[in-house]
XYZ file of C-alpha atoms in Angstrom:
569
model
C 24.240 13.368 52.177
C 23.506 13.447 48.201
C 20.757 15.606 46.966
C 18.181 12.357 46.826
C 18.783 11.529 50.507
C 18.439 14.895 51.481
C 15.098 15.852 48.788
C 13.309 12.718 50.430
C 14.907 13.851 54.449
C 13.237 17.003 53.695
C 10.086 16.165 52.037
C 7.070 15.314 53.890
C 5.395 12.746 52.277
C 2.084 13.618 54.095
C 2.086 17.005 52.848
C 2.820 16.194 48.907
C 0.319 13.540 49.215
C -2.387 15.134 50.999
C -2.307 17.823 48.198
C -4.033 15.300 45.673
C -6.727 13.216 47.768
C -7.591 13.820 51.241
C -5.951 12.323 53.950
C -6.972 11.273 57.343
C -4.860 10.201 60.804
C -5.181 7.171 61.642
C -3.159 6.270 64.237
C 0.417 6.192 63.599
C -0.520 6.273 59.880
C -2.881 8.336 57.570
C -5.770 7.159 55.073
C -7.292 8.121 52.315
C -8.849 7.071 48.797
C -6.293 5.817 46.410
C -5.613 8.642 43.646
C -4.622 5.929 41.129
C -8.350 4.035 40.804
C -11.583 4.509 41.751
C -12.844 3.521 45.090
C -15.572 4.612 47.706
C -13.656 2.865 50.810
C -10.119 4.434 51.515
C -7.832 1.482 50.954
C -4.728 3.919 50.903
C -1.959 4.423 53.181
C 0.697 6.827 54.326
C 3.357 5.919 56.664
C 4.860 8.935 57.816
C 7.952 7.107 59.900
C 8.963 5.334 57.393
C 7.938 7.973 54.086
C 5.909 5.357 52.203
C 2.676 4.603 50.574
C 1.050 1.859 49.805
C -2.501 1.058 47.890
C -3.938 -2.627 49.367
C -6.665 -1.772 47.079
C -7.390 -2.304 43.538
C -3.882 -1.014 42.155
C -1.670 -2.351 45.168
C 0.559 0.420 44.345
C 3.371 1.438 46.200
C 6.823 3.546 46.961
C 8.400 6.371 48.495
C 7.542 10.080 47.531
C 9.688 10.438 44.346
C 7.251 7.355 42.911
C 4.248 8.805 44.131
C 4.928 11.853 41.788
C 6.421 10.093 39.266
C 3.204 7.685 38.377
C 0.474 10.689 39.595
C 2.270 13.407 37.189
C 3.476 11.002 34.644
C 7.087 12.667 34.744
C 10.583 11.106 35.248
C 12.873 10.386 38.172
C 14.594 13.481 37.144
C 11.653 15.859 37.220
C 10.107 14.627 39.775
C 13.653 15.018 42.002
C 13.638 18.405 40.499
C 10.508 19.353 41.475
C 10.497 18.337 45.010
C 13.612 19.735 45.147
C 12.068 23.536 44.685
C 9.175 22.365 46.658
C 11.697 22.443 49.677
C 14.084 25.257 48.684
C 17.029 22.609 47.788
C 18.986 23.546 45.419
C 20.184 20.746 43.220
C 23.952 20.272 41.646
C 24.476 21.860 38.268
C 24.698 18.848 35.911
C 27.038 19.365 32.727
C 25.379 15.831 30.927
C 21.937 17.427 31.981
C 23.293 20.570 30.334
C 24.228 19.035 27.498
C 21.007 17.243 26.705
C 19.196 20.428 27.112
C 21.427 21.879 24.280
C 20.572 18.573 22.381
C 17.270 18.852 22.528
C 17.002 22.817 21.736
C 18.963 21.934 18.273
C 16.494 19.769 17.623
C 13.670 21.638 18.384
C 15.200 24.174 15.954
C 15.630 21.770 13.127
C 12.386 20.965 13.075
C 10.796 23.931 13.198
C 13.333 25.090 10.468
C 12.081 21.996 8.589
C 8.273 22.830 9.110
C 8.732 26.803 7.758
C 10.359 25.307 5.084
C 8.087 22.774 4.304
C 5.173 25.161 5.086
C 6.281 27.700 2.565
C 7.128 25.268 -0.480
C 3.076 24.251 -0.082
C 2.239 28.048 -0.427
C 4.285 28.840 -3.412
C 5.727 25.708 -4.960
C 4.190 24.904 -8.326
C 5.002 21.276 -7.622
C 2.744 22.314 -4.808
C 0.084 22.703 -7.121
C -1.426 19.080 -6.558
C -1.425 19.245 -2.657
C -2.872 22.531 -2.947
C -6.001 21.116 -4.853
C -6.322 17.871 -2.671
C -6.514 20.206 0.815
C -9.293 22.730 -1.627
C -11.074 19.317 -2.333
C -11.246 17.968 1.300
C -12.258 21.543 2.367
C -9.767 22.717 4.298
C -9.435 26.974 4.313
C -6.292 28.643 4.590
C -6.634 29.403 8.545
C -6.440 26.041 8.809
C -3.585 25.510 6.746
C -1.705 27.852 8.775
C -2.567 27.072 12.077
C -1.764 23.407 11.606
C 1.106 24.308 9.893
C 0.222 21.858 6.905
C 3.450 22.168 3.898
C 5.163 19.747 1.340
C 7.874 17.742 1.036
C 9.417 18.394 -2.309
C 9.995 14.832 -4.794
C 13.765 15.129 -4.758
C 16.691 13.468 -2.339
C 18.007 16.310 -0.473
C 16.677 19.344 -0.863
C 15.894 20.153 3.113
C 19.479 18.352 3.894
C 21.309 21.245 2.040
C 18.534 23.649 3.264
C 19.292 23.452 7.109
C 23.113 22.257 6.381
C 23.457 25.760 5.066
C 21.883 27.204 8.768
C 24.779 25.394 10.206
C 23.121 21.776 11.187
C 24.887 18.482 11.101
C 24.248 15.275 9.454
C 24.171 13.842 12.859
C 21.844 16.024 14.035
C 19.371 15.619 11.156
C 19.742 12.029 11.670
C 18.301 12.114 15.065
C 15.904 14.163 14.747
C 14.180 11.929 12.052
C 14.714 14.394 9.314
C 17.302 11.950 7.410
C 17.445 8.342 6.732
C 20.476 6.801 6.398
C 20.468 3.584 3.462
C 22.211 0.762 3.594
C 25.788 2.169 1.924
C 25.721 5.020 4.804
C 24.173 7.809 2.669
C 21.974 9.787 3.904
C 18.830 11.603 2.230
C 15.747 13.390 3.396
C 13.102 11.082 4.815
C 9.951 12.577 3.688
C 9.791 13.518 -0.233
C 6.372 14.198 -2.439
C 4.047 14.102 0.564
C 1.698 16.268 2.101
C 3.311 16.999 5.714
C 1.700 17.412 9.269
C 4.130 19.148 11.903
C 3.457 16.867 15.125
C 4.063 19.052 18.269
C 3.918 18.511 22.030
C 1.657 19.862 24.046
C 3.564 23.516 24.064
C 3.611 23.358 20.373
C 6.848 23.056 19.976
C 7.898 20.659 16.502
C 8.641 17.250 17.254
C 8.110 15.809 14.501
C 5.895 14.669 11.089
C 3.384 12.589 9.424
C 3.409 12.173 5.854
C 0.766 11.465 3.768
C 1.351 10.542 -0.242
C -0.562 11.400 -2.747
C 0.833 8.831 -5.262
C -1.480 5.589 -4.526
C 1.546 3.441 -6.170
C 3.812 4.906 -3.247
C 3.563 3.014 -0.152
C 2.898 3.707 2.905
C 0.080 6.046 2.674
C 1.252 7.564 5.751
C 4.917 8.117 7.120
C 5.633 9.529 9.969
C 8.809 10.163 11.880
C 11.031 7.408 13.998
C 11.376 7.414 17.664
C 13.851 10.258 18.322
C 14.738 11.743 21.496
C 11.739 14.272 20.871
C 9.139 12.045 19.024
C 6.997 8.964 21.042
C 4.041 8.245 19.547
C 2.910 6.766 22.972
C 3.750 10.216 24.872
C 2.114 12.906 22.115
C -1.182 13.407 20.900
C -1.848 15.188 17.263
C -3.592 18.579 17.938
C -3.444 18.754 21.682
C -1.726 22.093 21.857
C -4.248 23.543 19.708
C -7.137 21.326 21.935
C -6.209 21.893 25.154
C -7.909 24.764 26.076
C -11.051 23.775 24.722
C -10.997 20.253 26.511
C -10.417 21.865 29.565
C -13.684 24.249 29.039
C -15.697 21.952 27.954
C -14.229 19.363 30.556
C -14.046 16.723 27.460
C -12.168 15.218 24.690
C -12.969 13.409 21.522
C -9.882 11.109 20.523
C -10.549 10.438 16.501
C -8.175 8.592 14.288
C -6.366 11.070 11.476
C -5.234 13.764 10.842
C -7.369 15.123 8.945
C -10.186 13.917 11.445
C -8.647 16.474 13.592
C -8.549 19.084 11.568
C -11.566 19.710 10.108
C -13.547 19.641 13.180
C -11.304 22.282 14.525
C -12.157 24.391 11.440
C -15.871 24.304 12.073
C -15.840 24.995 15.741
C -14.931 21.883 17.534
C -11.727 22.582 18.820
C -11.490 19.872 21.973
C -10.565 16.777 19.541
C -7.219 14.964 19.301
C -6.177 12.197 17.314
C -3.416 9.421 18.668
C -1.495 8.926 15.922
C -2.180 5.330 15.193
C -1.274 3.791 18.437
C -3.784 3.122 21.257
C -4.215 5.238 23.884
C -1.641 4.637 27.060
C -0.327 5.074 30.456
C 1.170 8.459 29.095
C -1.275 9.668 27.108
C -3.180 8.980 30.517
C -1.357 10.910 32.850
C -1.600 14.188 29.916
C -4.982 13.457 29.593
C -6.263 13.323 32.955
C -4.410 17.071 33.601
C -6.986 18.211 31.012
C -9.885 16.219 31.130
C -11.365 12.854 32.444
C -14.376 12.729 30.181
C -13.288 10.877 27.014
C -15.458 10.080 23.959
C -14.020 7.571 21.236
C -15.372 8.508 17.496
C -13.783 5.702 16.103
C -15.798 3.888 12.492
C -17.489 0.871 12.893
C -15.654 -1.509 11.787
C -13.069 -0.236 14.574
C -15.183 0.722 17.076
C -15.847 -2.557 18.820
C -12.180 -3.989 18.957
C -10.596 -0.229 20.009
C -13.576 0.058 22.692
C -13.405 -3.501 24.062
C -9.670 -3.700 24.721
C -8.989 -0.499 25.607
C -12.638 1.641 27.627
C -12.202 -0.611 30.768
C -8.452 -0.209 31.381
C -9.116 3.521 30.339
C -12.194 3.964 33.162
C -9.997 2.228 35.629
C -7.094 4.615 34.702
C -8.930 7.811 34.281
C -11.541 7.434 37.096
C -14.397 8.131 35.072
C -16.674 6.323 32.353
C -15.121 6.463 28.525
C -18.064 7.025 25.967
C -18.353 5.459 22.045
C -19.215 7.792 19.340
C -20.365 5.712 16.559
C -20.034 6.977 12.629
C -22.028 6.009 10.428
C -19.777 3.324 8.100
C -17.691 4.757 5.375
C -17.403 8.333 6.756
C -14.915 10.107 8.401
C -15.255 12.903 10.806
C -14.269 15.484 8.540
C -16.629 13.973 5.970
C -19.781 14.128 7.978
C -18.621 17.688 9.091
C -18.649 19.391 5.494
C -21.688 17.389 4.786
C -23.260 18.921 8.218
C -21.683 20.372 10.811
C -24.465 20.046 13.115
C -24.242 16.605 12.891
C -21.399 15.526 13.999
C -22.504 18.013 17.308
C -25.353 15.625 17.708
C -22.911 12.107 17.341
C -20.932 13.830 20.132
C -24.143 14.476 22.182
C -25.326 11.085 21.632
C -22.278 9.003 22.316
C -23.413 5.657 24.307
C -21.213 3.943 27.579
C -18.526 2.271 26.114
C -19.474 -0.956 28.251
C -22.728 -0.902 26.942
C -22.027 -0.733 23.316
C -19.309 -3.561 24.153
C -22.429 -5.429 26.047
C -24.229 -5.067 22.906
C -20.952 -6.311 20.413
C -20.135 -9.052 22.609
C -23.407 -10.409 22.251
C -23.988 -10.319 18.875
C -24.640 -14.019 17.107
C -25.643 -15.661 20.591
C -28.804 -16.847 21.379
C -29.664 -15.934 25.044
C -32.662 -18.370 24.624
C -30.463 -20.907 25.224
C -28.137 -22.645 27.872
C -25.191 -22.384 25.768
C -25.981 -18.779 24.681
C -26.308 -17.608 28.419
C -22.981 -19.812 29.093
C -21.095 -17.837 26.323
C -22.533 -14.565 26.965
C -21.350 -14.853 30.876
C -18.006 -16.334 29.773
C -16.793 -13.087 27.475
C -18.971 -10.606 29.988
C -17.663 -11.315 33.465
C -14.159 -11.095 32.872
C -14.613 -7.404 31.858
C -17.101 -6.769 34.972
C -14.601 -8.230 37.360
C -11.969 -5.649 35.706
C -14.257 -2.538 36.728
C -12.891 -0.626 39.570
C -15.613 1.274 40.551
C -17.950 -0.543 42.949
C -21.568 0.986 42.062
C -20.862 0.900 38.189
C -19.558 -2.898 39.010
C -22.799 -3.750 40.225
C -24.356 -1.971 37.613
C -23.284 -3.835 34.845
C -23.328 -7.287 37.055
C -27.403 -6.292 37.437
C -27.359 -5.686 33.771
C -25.397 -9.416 32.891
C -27.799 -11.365 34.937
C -30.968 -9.716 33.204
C -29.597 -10.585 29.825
C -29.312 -14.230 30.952
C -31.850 -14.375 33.211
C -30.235 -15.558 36.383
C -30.032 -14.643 39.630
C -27.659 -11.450 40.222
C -26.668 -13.593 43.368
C -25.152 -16.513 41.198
C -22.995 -14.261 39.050
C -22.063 -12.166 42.234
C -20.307 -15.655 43.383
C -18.312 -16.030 39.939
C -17.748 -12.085 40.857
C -16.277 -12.705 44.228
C -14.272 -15.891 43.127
C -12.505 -13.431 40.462
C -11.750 -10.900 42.995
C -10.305 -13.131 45.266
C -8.122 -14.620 42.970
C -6.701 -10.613 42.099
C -6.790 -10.437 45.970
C -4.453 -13.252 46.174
C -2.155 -11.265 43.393
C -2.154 -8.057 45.409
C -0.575 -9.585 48.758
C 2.229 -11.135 46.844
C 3.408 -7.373 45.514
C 4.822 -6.153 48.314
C 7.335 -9.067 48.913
C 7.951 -9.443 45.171
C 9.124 -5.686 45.135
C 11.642 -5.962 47.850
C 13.022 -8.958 45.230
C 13.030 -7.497 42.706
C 15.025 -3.863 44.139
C 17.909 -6.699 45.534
C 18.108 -8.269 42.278
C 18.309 -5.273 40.363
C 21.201 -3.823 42.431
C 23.321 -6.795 42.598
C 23.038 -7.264 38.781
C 23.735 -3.819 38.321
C 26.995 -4.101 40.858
C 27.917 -6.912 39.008
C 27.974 -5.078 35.383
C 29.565 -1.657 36.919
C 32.618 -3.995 38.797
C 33.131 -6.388 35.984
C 32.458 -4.438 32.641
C 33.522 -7.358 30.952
C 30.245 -9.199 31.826
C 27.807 -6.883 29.975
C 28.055 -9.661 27.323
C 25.897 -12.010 29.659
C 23.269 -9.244 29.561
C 22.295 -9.121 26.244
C 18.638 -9.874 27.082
C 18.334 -7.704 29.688
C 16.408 -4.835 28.944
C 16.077 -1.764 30.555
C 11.866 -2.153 31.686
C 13.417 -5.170 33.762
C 14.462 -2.776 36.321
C 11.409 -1.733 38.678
C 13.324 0.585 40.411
C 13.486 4.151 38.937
C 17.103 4.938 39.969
C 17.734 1.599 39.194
C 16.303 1.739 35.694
C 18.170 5.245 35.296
C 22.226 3.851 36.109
C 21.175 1.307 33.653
C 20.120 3.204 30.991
C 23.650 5.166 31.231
C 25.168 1.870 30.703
C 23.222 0.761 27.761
C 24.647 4.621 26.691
C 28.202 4.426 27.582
C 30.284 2.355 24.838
C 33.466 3.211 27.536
C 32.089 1.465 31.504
C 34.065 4.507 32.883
C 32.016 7.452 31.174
C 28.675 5.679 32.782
C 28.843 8.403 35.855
C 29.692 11.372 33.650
C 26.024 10.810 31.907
C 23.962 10.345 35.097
C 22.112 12.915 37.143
C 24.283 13.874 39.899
C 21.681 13.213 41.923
C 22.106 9.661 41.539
C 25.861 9.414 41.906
C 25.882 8.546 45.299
C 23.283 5.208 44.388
C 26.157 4.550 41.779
C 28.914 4.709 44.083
C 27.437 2.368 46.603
C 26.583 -0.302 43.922
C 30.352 0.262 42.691
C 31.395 -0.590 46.133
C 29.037 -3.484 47.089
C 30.777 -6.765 47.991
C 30.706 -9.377 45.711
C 31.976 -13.013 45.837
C 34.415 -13.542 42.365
C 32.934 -17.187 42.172
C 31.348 -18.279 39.201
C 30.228 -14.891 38.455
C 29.242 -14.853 34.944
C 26.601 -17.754 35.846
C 25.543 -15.764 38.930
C 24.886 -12.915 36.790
C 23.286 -14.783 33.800
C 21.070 -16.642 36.863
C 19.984 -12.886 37.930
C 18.847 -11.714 34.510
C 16.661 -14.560 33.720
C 14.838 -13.910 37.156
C 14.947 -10.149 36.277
C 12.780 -11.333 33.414
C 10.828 -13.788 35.153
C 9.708 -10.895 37.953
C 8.912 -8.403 35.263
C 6.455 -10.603 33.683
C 4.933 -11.529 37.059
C 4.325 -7.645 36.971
C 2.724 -7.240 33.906
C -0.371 -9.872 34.928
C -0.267 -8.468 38.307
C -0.437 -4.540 37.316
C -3.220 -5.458 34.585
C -5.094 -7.470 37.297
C -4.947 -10.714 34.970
C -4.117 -13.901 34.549
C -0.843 -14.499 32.723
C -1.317 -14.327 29.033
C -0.387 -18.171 27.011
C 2.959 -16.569 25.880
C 3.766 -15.559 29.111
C 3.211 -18.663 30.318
C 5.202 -20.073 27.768
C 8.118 -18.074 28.755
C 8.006 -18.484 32.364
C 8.463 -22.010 31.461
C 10.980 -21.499 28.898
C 12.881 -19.407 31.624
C 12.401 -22.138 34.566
C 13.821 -24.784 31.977
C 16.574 -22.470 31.772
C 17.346 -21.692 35.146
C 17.311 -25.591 35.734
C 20.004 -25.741 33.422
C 22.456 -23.075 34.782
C 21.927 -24.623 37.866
C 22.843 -28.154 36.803
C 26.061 -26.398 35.253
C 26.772 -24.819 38.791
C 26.601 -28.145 40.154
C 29.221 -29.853 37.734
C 31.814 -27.477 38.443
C 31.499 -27.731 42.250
């Protein structure tokens, strides 16, 4: 039995579950209210026999125990196998690529903080320093607040860190992926960040993972550079300031989410500590799942001219995700938070204080320029209102804001509660269709994946195939190895043990030689086709016109691998 078999033998589902939202017997089953949405009638299900959940409500949701944990804890395969594991006193197999990507990472880690000392100090005492020193004096920043951010400066030459942490014994390579090199186009390498004032970006232990910097040369562009993915930095995983934040958002159960860095760190010099800024990328499932183990109540203090686009795309999906209403703070236009702070703290308390629901400030937006006197007005007004009212989970705050649509255009609530109920059946209809499309999509992903391990020669037909096609985590995990391995036989030696078992079995699966390489190329496209049947189905939307498009694009093209299987019968 490998250690997966045995973690989910072991586990009781009932008991993991249980401990985040009440669950009651029901039968042979148990109930409960779904953890993922909002929801006053329990429309979540346990079924002990066979170890699997499964959401008919709202998020139609659904796995064994390891994805349970995975999506409520926002961790990976591996740590959620890991922590199970302890949970039941198993003790997992000692794995040397594991190992080896710890020691990775802890190099990393090291350069960066090397880098940010280094970095910190040249601001300090550098007399090329001077400049930077006199911007942060004129934008009112004290020296506490230089140090605790860990604010420094890059210095205006090539490669003056390289030969700094070369001499503490790191490699090119190394610098290279951490983000602390670029490498040009005649493979020489120099220090990314030079004549900029830098921000250390750290994780939520405040440990370095990277930078943002910011020139202050206005003929230098771009304003702001921060680092490249790396195996440490992802701007959708991180949040600027949280590990100095988090305490505060948990004691004052809330979180303001501004838009600098700066905007972060002023406020945290005069007092208000619980604010975070998300580095210039909107807020996500990850930043979700660290969010939520802080705080639910969000507040967006976003400028105006922002404020409506960021709020309308974004609050609902957020409510939905966090289980609780998202708030707009609105500045007034052409100040920033740390502006209105040194002009008055006590301000910017009272903007806080004052901050309106996000779906009524978008009620408000939306309906700017229409005239609700008229026929068409109350036609438009409905059109760009009810699609967001259908998206709200929550039942009494769904009626709410239905109540609220039918004042505005003076109908009867009744009408637009048949529009409401025409939408919702039409997600119903979506939600009935996951289940089967699931057990699809886990055959397709293991065949194409037995295909590619058997016949490494065929990893040519797969150079579409990308690694969110797989909806499977173990799945998604052997293929990531692949994507790794330039040699098909070193694919097990960089898996978790844990799944070695899963790799042997797709190693072994049967397969029929015959016109493989069309079989295979036939199996990616509908990999791709049932991914983006996921993405309208887990956003609880139609399909977007480009994914339309390429459904149709990949139906034309299925058509025509088909017509070629026919020829060479």
């Amino acid at each position: 039995m490998d250690a997966v078999e045995e973690v989910k033998q072991k586990t009781d589902i009932v008991e993991i579950i249980g401990q985040y939202t009440p669950l009651t017997k029901s039968g042979k089953t148990f109930r409960g209210l779904c953890p993922f949405h909002s929801e006053k009638h329990g429309s979540f299900f346990v079924y002990p026999d066979q170890q699997r959940w499964h959401c008919f409500g709202s998020c139609a949701a659904g796995g064994d125990v390891f994805s349970f944990v995975m999506k409520k804890d926002g961790i990976s395969f591996g740590e959620a196998l890991k922590l199970l594991a302890e949970k039941n006193g198993i003790e997992l197999p000692q794995n040397t690529g594991q190992e080896k990507a710890r020691e990775k990472h802890d190099r990393l880690y090291q350069a960066n903080q090397i880098a940010t000392e280094y970095y910190h100090q040249l601001l300090l005492n550098s007399p090329e320093a001077q400049k930077v020193r006199n911007y942060l004096t004129k934008r009112g920043l004290n020296a506490e607040s230089v140090e605790n951010f860990k604010l420094g400066y890059s210095p205006n030459t090539w490669d003056s860190l390289q030969k700094h942490l070369q001499e503490r014994g790191f490699t090119i390579e190394e610098l290279l992926e951490a983000g602390l090199l670029i490498e040009n186009g005649n493979k020489m390498c120099h220090d990314r960040f030079r004549n900029r004032l830098m921000f250390p970006i750290t994780d939520i232990r405040g440990r370095i993972i990277g930078f943002g910097g910011r020139t202050l040369d206005d003929n230098i562009q771009p304003k702001y550079l921060n680092s490249p993915q790396t195996p440490l930095f992802d701007k959708s995983s991180n949040l600027y300031g949280l590990h100095l934040a988090k305490d505060s958002m948990k004691h004052e159960e809330q979180s303001v989410i501004v838009e600098g860095y700066m905007d972060v760190i002023l406020p945290h010099q005069y007092g208000y500590k619980n604010i975070i800024a998300s580095m210039g990328t909107a807020i996500g499932e990850n930043h979700v799942a660290i969010l939520k183990k802080l705080t639910k109540n969000l507040i967006l203090a976003l400028d105006p001219d922002s404020a409506g686009e960021a709020a309308t795309m974004r609050s609902i999906w957020l409510e939905n995700a966090l289980g609780a209403e998202i708030r707009v703070a609105l500045l007034p236009k052409g100040q920033d938070p740390d502006e209105i702070i040194i002009q008055d703290s006590s301000r910017w308390g009272k903007l806080i204080a004052t901050a309106v629901p996000a779906l009524d400030f978008i009620f408000e937006k939306s309906l700017t320029g229409i005239d609700l006197k008229t026929a068409r007005g109350k036609s438009e007004a409905v059109d760009k209102l009810m699609p967001l009212v259908t998206q709200i989970k929550d039942p009494v705050r769904q009626t709410f804001y239905l109540n609220k649509l039918a004042e505005l255009v003076r109908q009867s609530s009744k009408k637009l509660e048949l529009l409401l109920v025409k939408n919702n059946t039409a997600q119903t209809s979506k939600t009935n269709t996951a289940k089967s499309r699931q057990a699809v999509s886990s055959h397709l992903e293991e065949y194409c994946l037995a295909i590619i391990l058997q016949h490494p020669d065929m990893r040519e037909h797969c150079t579409k195939l990308l690694p969110e096609y797989f909806d499977n985590s173990e799945n998604r995990e052997i293929y990531n190895a692949i994507l790794s391995s330039a040699d098909p036989s070193q694919v097990k030696t960089v898996l978790d043990n844990a799944l070695w078992e899963h790799y042997e079995q797709l190693t072994k699966q049967t397969l029929l030689s015959h016109k493989l390489d069309m079989k295979l190329a036939e199996t990616v496209l509908r990999m791709r086709e049932e991914y983006i049947k996921r993405l309208a189905h887990n956003r609880a939307d139609t399909l977007a016109v480009g994914e339309s498009t390429q459904l149709r694009e990949l139906f034309v093209q299925k058509e025509h691998l088909r017509e070629q299987k026919r020829r060479q019968k």
